[in-house]
C-alpha positions as a Python dict, from the first residue, in 0.01 Angstrom:
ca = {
    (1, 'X'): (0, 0, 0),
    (2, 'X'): (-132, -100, 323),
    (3, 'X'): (-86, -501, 189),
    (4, 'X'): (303, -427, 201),
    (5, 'X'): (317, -278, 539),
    (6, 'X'): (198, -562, 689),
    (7, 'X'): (427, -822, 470),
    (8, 'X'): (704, -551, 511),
    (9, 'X'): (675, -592, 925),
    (10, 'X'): (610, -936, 821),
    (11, 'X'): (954, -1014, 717),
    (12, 'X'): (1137, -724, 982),
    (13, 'X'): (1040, -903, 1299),
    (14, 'X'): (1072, -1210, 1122),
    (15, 'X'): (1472, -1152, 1055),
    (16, 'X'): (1515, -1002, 1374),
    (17, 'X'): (1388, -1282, 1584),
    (18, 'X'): (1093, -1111, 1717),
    (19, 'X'): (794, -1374, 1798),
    (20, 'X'): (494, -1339, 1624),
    (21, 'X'): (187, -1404, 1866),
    (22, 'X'): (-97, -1320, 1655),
    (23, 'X'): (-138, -1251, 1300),
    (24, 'X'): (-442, -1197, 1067),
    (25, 'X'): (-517, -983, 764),
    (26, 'X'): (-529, -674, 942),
    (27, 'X'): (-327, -670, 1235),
    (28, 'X'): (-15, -885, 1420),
    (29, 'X'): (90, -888, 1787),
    (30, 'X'): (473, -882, 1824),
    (31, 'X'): (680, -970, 2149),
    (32, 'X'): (1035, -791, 2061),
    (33, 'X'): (1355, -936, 2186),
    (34, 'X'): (1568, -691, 2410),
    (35, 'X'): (1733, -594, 2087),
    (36, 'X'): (1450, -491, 1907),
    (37, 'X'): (1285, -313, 2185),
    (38, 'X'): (1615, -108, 2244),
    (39, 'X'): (1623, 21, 1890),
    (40, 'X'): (1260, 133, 1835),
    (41, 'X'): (1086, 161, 2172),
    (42, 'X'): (1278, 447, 2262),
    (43, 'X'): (1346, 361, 2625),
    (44, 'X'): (1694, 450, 2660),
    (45, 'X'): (1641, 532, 3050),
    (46, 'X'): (1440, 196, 3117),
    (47, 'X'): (1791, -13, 2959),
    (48, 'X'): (2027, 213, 3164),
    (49, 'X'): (1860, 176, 3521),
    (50, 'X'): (1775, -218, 3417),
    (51, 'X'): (2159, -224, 3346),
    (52, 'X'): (2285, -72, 3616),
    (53, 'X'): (2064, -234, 3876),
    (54, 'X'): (2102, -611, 3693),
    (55, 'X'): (1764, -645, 3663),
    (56, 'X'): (1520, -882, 3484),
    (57, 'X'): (1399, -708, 3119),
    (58, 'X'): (1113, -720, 2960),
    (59, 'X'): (1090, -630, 2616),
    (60, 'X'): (765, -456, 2465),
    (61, 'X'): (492, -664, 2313),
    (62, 'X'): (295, -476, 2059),
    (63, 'X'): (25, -474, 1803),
    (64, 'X'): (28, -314, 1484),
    (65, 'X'): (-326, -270, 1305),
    (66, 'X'): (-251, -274, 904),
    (67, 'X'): (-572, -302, 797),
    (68, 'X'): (-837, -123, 1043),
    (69, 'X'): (-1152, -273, 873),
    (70, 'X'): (-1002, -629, 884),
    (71, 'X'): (-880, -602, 1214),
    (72, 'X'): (-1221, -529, 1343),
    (73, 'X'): (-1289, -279, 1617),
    (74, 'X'): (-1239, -514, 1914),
    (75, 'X'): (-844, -535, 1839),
    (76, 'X'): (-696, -214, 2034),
    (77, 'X'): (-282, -144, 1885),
    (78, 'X'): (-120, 91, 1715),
    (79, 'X'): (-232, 190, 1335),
    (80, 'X'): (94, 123, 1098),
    (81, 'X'): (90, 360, 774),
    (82, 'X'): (307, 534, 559),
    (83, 'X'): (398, 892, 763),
    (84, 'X'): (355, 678, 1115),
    (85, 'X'): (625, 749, 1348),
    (86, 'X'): (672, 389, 1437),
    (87, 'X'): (713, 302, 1072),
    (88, 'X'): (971, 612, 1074),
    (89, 'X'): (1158, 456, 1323),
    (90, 'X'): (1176, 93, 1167),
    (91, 'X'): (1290, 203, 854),
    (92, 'X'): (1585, 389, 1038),
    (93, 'X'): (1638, 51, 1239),
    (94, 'X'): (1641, -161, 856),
    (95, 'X'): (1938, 124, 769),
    (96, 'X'): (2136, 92, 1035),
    (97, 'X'): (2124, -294, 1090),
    (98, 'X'): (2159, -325, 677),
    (99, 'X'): (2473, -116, 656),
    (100, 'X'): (2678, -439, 640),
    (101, 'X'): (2551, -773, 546),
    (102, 'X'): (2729, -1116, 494),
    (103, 'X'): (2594, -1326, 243),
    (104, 'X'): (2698, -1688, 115),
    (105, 'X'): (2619, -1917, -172),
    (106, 'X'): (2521, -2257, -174),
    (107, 'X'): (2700, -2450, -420),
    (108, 'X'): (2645, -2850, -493),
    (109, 'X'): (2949, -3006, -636),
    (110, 'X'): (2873, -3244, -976),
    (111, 'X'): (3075, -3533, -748),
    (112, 'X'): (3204, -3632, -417),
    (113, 'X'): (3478, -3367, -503),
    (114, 'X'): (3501, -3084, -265),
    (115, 'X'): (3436, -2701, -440),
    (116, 'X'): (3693, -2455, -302),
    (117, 'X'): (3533, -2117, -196),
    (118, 'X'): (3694, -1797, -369),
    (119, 'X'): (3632, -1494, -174),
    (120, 'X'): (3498, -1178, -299),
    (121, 'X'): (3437, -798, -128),
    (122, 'X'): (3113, -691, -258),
    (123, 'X'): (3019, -306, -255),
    (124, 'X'): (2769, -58, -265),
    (125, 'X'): (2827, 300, -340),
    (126, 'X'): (2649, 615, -368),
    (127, 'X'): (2850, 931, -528),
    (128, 'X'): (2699, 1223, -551),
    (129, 'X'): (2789, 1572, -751),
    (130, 'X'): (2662, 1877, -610),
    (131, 'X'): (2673, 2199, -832),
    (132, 'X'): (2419, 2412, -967),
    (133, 'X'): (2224, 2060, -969),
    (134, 'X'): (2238, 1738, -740),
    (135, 'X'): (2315, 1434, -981),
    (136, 'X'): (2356, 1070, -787),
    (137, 'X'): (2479, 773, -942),
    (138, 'X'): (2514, 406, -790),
    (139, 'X'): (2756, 140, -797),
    (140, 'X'): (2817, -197, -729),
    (141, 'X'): (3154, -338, -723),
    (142, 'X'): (3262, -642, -687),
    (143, 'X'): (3622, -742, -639),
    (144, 'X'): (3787, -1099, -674),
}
């Protein structure tokens, strides 16, 4: 479990532009962009005096631990695991920044000949029936 927390945070900061410093088995160090920082450090009052006074910011660096006995004891951070409240809050972050995505397709033409690009409205839905019993059923339309 521990394996795909770290590949997990991996791939986050990754996506999000966040800088990777240091990396091993067991632990990464993590400089966050002013984004990042503003949706999981919880600094709301930093960002509205650093705003209102103009400022210079400077975004959080942090290090997770995945993996205390590969990390070793010399690395000091913050232990990652499912139930953390630092994991809590990056899984909110993935929801709200994955509400809407844009995706495209690469398509290679057989010839020179140009492909023309059809358009399409791609959607997720979750319905859910509440009675005596809760039943939930997903969708995924697609419309052309």
């Amino acid at each position: 479990e521990q394996h795909g927390i770290h590949t997990f945070l991996l791939r986050f900061f990754k996506a999000n532009q966040c800088s990777i410093l240091e990396e091993s088995a067991g632990h990464m160090t993590v400089q966050l962009t002013i984004e990042m920082d503003k949706l999981i450090m919880n600094r709301p009052f930093y960002w509205h005096w650093l705003e209102k006074t103009g400022g210079v910011p400077e975004p959080r660096q942090l290090t997770f631990i995945t993996d205390q006995k590969k990390a070793g004891d010399t690395t000091s951070g913050e232990f990652i695991h499912f139930g953390s409240p630092r994991l809590f809050q990056i899984f909110e972050a993935v929801k709200e920044q994955g509400r809407f995505i844009r995706l495209y397709e690469r398509v290679s033409p057989l010839t020179n000949n140009q492909i023309a690009l059809e358009p399409w409205l791609g959607l997720n839905v979750k319905i859910s029936y509440l009675a005596d019993r809760k039943k939930d059923k997903l969708l995924s339309l697609g419309l052309h």
